[in-house]
Structures are given as C-alpha cells and as structure tokens.
Coordinates of C-alpha atoms and ligand atoms in Angstrom, one line a residue:
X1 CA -17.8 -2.4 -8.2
X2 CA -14.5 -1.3 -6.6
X3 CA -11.6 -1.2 -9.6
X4 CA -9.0 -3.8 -8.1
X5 CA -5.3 -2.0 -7.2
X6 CA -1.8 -3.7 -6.9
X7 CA 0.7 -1.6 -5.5
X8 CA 3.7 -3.1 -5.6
X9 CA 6.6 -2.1 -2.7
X10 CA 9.9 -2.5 -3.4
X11 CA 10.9 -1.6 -0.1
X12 CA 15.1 -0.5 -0.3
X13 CA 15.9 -2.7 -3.2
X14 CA 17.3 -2.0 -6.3
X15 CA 19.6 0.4 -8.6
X16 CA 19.8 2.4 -12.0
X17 CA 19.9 -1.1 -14.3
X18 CA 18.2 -3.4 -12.2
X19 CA 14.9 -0.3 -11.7
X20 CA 15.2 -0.3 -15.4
X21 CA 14.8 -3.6 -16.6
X22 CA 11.8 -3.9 -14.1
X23 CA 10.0 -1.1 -14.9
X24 CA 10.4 -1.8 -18.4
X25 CA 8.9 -5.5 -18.2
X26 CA 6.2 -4.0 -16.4
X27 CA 5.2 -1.7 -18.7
X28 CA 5.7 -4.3 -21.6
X29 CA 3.4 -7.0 -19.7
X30 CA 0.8 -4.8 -18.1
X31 CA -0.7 -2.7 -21.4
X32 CA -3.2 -4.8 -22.4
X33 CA -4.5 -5.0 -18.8
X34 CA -6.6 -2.5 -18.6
X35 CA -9.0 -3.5 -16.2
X36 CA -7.3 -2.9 -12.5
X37 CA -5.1 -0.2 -11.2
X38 CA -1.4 -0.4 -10.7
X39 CA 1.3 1.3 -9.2
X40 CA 4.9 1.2 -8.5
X41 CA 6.5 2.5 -5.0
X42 CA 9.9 2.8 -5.3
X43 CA 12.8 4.3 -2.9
X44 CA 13.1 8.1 -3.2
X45 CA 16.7 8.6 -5.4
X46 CA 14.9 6.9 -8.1
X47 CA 11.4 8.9 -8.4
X48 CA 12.6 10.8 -11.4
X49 CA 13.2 7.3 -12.9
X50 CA 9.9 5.8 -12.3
X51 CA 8.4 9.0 -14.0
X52 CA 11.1 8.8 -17.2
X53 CA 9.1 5.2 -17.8
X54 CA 6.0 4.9 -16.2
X55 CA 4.8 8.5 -18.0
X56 CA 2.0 8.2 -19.7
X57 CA 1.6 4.0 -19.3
X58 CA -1.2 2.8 -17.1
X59 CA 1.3 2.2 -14.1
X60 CA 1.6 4.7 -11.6
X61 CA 4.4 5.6 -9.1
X62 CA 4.5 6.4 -5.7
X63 CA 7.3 6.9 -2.5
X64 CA 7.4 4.9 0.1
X65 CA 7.0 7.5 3.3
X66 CA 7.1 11.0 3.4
X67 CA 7.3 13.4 6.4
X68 CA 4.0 14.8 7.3
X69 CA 5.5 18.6 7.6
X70 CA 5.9 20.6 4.7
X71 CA 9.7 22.0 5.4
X72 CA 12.1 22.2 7.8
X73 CA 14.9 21.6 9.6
X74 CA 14.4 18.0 9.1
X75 CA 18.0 16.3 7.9
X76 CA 17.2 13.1 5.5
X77 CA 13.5 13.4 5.4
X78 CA 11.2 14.3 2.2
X79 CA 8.4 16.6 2.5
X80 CA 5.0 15.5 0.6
X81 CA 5.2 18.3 -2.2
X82 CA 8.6 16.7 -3.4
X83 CA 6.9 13.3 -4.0
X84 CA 4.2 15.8 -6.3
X85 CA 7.0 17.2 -7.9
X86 CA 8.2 13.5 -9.4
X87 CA 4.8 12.7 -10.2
X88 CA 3.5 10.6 -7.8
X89 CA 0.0 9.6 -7.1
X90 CA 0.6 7.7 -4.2
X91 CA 2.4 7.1 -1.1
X92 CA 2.8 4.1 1.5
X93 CA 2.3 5.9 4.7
X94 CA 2.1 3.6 7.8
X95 CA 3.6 0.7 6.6
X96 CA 4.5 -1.7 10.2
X97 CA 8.4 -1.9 8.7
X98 CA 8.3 2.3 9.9
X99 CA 5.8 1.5 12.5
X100 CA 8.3 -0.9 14.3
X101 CA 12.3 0.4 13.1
X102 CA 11.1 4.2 13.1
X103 CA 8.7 4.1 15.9
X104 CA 6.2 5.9 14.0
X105 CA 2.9 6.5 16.1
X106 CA -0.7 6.4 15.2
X107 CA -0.8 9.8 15.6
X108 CA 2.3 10.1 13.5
X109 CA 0.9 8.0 10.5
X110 CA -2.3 9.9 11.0
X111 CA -0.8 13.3 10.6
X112 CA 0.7 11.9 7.3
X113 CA -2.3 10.7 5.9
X114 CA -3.9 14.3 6.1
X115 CA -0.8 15.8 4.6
X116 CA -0.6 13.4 1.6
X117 CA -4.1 14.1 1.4
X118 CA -3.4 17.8 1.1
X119 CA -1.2 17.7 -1.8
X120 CA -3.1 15.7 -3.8
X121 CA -1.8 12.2 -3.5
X122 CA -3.4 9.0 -2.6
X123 CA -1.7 7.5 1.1
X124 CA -2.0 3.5 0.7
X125 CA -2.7 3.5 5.0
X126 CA -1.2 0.3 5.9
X127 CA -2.3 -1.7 9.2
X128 CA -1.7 -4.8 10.7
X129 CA -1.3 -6.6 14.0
X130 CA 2.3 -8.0 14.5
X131 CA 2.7 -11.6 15.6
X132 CA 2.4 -11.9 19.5
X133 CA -1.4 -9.2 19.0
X134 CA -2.3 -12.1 16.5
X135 CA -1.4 -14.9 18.5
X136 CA -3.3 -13.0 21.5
X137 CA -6.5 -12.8 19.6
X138 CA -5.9 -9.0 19.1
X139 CA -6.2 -8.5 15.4
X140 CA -9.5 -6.3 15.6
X141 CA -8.6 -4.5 18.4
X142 CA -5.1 -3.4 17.1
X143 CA -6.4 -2.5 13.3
X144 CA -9.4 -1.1 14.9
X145 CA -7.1 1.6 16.3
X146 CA -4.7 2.3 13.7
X147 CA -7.8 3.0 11.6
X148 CA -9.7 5.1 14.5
X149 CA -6.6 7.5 14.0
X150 CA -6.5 8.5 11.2
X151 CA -10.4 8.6 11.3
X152 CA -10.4 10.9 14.5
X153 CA -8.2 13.4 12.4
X154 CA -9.8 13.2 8.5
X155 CA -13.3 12.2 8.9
X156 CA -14.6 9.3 6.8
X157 CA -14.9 11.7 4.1
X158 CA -11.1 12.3 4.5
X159 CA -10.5 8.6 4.6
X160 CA -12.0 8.1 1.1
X161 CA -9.7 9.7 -0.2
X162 CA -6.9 7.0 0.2
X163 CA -6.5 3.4 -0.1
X164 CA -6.0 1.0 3.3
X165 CA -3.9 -2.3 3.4
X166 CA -4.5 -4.6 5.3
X167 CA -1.0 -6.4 6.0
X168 CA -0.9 -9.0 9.3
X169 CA 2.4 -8.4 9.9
X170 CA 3.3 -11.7 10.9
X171 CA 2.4 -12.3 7.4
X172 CA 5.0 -9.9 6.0
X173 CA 8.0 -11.4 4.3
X174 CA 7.6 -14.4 5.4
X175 CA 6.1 -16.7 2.5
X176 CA 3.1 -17.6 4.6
X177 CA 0.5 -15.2 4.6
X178 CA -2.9 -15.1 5.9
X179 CA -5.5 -17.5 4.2
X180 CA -8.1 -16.1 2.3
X181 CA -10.9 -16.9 4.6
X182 CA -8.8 -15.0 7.7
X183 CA -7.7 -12.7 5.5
X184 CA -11.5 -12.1 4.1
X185 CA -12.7 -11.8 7.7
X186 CA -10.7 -8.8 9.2
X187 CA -11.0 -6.8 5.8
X188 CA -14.8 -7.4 6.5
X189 CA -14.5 -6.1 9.8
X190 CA -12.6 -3.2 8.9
X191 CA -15.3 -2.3 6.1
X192 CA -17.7 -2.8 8.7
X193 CA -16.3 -0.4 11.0
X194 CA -16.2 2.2 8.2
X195 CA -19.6 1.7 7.7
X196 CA -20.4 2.7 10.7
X197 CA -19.6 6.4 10.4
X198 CA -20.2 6.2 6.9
X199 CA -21.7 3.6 4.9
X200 CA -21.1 4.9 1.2
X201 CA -16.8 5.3 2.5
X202 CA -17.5 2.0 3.4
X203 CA -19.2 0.9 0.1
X204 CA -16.2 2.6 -2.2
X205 CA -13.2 2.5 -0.5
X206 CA -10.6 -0.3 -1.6
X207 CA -9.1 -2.2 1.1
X208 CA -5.6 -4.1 0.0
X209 CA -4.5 -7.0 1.1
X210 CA -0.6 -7.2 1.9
X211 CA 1.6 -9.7 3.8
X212 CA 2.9 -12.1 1.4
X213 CA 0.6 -12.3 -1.5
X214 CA 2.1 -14.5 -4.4
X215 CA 1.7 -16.1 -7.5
X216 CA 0.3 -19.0 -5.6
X217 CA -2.2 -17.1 -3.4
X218 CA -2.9 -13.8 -5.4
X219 CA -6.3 -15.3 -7.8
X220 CA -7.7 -16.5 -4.0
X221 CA -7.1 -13.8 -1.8
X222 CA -8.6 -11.5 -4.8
X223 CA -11.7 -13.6 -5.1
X224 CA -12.5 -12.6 -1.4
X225 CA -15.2 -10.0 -1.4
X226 CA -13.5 -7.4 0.9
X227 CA -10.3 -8.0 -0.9
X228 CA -9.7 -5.2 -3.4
X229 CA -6.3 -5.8 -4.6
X230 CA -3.2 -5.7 -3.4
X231 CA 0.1 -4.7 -1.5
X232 CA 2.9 -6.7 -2.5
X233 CA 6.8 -6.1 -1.2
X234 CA 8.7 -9.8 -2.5
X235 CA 6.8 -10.7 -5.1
X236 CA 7.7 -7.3 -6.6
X237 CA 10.9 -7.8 -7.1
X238 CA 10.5 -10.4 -9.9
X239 CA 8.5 -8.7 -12.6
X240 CA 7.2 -12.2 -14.2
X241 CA 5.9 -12.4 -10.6
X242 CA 4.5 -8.9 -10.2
X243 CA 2.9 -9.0 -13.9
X244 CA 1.3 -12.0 -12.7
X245 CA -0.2 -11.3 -9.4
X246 CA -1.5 -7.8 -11.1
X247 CA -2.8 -9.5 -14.1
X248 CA -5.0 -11.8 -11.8
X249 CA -6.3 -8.4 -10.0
X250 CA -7.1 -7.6 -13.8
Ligands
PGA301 P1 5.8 -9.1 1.3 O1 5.7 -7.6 1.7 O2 4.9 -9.2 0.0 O3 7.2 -9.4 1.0 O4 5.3 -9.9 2.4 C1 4.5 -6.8 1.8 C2 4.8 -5.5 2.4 O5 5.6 -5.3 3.3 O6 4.1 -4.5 2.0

C-alpha cells in the first residue's frame, strides 16, 4: 500500500502573521491524523519559519524550486543545500507555473531532480499538459516526455526517490479540475510507463494528483487507484480547507 501525501503549495502568498496562524491551525488539526503524509511548501524568506513550527509535528516543509547548481554567480537564485539547511524534505521542482513564466526545460527540471536527489531531499516532479496539448489529445504524449527526462538522466531507481504530480495544467487554478475517472486514467498511464523499465518503481512510487483538488473533489480523486495523494496550491491557503482535503488522504 502506498502511504497517501498532500503537499500543499502556497505558491507566493503570504507573510509573518498570516504563515503563522496557518501553520499553527495546521499543526492543531492534523495531529491525530496519523495515517498520510503531509507537507508544507512555502516561499523561501519564510523556511526558517516553517521549521520554528512544523519541528518535530508530523508536517513537513519544503521550497518551492531551487537551482540545480550548487553555487555560483547566480543573483536571486537558492542552491539545493540551503533548502537542507532550513530543514526541508522536499521541494516542488517542475512545477508548469516555472515551466511556462521561467522557461524552464525538461532538461532543466531534470537536472534539478538529480540535484535535490543529491542532497537528500525528496523533488515532488510536477507534469502536466497545458490546455491547447489537452484539447489536441496530447496529454500522454506531453507527460510521457516530461517524465522520459528526468528518467533518461536518474534511472528508475533515481526516480524512486521522489514523488510525481500529476497536475493538467488547464486544471490549475482554475476551480475545475480534471474528473476522477480522467484524472485516474493518465496517472495509470504514467505508472504504466514506469513499469516498464521498472515494475517495483512502478509498484511504490506515489503519484499526486494537482490541479484544483478541493474540499468538494479531494475524498474522489483519492479513491482512484493511481491517485496517491495530493498537490494542492488554492485550497492551501485556507487551513479549514487544507486540514480537510489532507484529513480525507488520512
Ligand atoms: P491549485 O494549484 O490547487 O490552485 O489548482 C495547484 C498547483 O499549482 O500546484
């Protein structure tokens, strides 16, 4: 059985009081729910904070990118060992907001896998077809890619070692997301082509499901048998919302 995850993203949203109360809920309304994973990607300035509260509860904390090179002369960006030093167990790397406004490649995401790999964290690899690939009948093609990246450069044995999401990126942000059935039938393919390089990978590996997941639609799209929890950027942002959605995962 793969342990359910909700990671929830809260994308470049919030401040000092706001982070506080939230985290604070969270903790509060997640103890007792013991029986999923959670974690907490926040913006970079406030890494130190999510480790001040989240120490030590069964949350975890994670950044939201990271540069795939370990120094240099690169102005604004945060190498992978500065996440470690705040504690972090995860990072999103991927995600189709930097895909599309940062123009980050396949290669790109790929070499950031390995290097969040390399420091001991766990990447949450996001992919996703945007609207027009979806609307072309694309979807398998284009996630068939993304994943064939960062496959070509860590193995399967290398991909184990993090978590996919699976966010349609039409679905992002947008209150409609995919319905479990669709949804259901691209994480199947994904684990499907896993399995064909490696079919234990395949077996363990948990595939989230991200692109508008709610209150409404989270106990559904968690039913689904290649659904393994969750990537959640809206919904986040409310903690009633977010204790919900990871309590059903629970
Ligand atoms: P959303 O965002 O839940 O607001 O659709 C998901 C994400 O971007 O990871």
């Amino acid at each position: 059985m793969r342990r359910k995850l909700v990671v929830g993203n809260w994308k470049m949203y919030g401040n000092l009081a706001w982070n506080k109360a939230l985290l604070d809920a969270a903790v509060e309304g997640l103890r007792d729910y013991r029986n999923a994973d959670y974690a907490i990607c926040v913006p970079h300035p406030y890494l130190w904070q999510a480790q001040a509260i989240l120490q030590g509860t069964n949350i975890a904390w994670g950044g939201q990118n990271m540069n795939q090179f370990e120094g240099g002369a690169f102005t604004g960006s945060v190498a992978p060992h500065m996440l470690v030093d705040f504690g972090c167990s995860y990072v999103i790397i991927g995600h189709s907001e930097r895909r599309e406004l940062c123009n980050e490649s396949d290669p790109v995401v790929a070499a950031k896998f390995e290097a969040a790999v390399k420091v001991g964290m766990k990447p949450v690899f996001c992919i996703g077809e945007s609207r027009e690939e979806h609307e072309a009948g694309e979807a398998e093609e284009v996630v068939a890619r993304q994943l064939d990246a960062v496959l070509t450069r860590v193995g399967a044995e290398g991909l184990a070692k993090g978590v996919l999401a699976y966010e349609p990126v039409w679905a992002i942000g947008t209150g409609r997301g995919a319905s479990p059935h669709k949804a259901q039938s691209v994480h199947a393919f994904i684990r499907k082509r896993i399995a064909s390089l490696d079919s234990g990978v395949a077996a363990s590996i948990r595939i989230l499901h991200g692109g508008s997941v709610r209150v409404a639609n989270a106990a559904q799209l968690l039913s689904m048998p290649d659904i393994d929890g969750a990537l959640v950027g809206n919904a986040s942002l409310v903690a009633d919302q977010f204790i919900a959605i990871c309590r059903a995962a629970n």
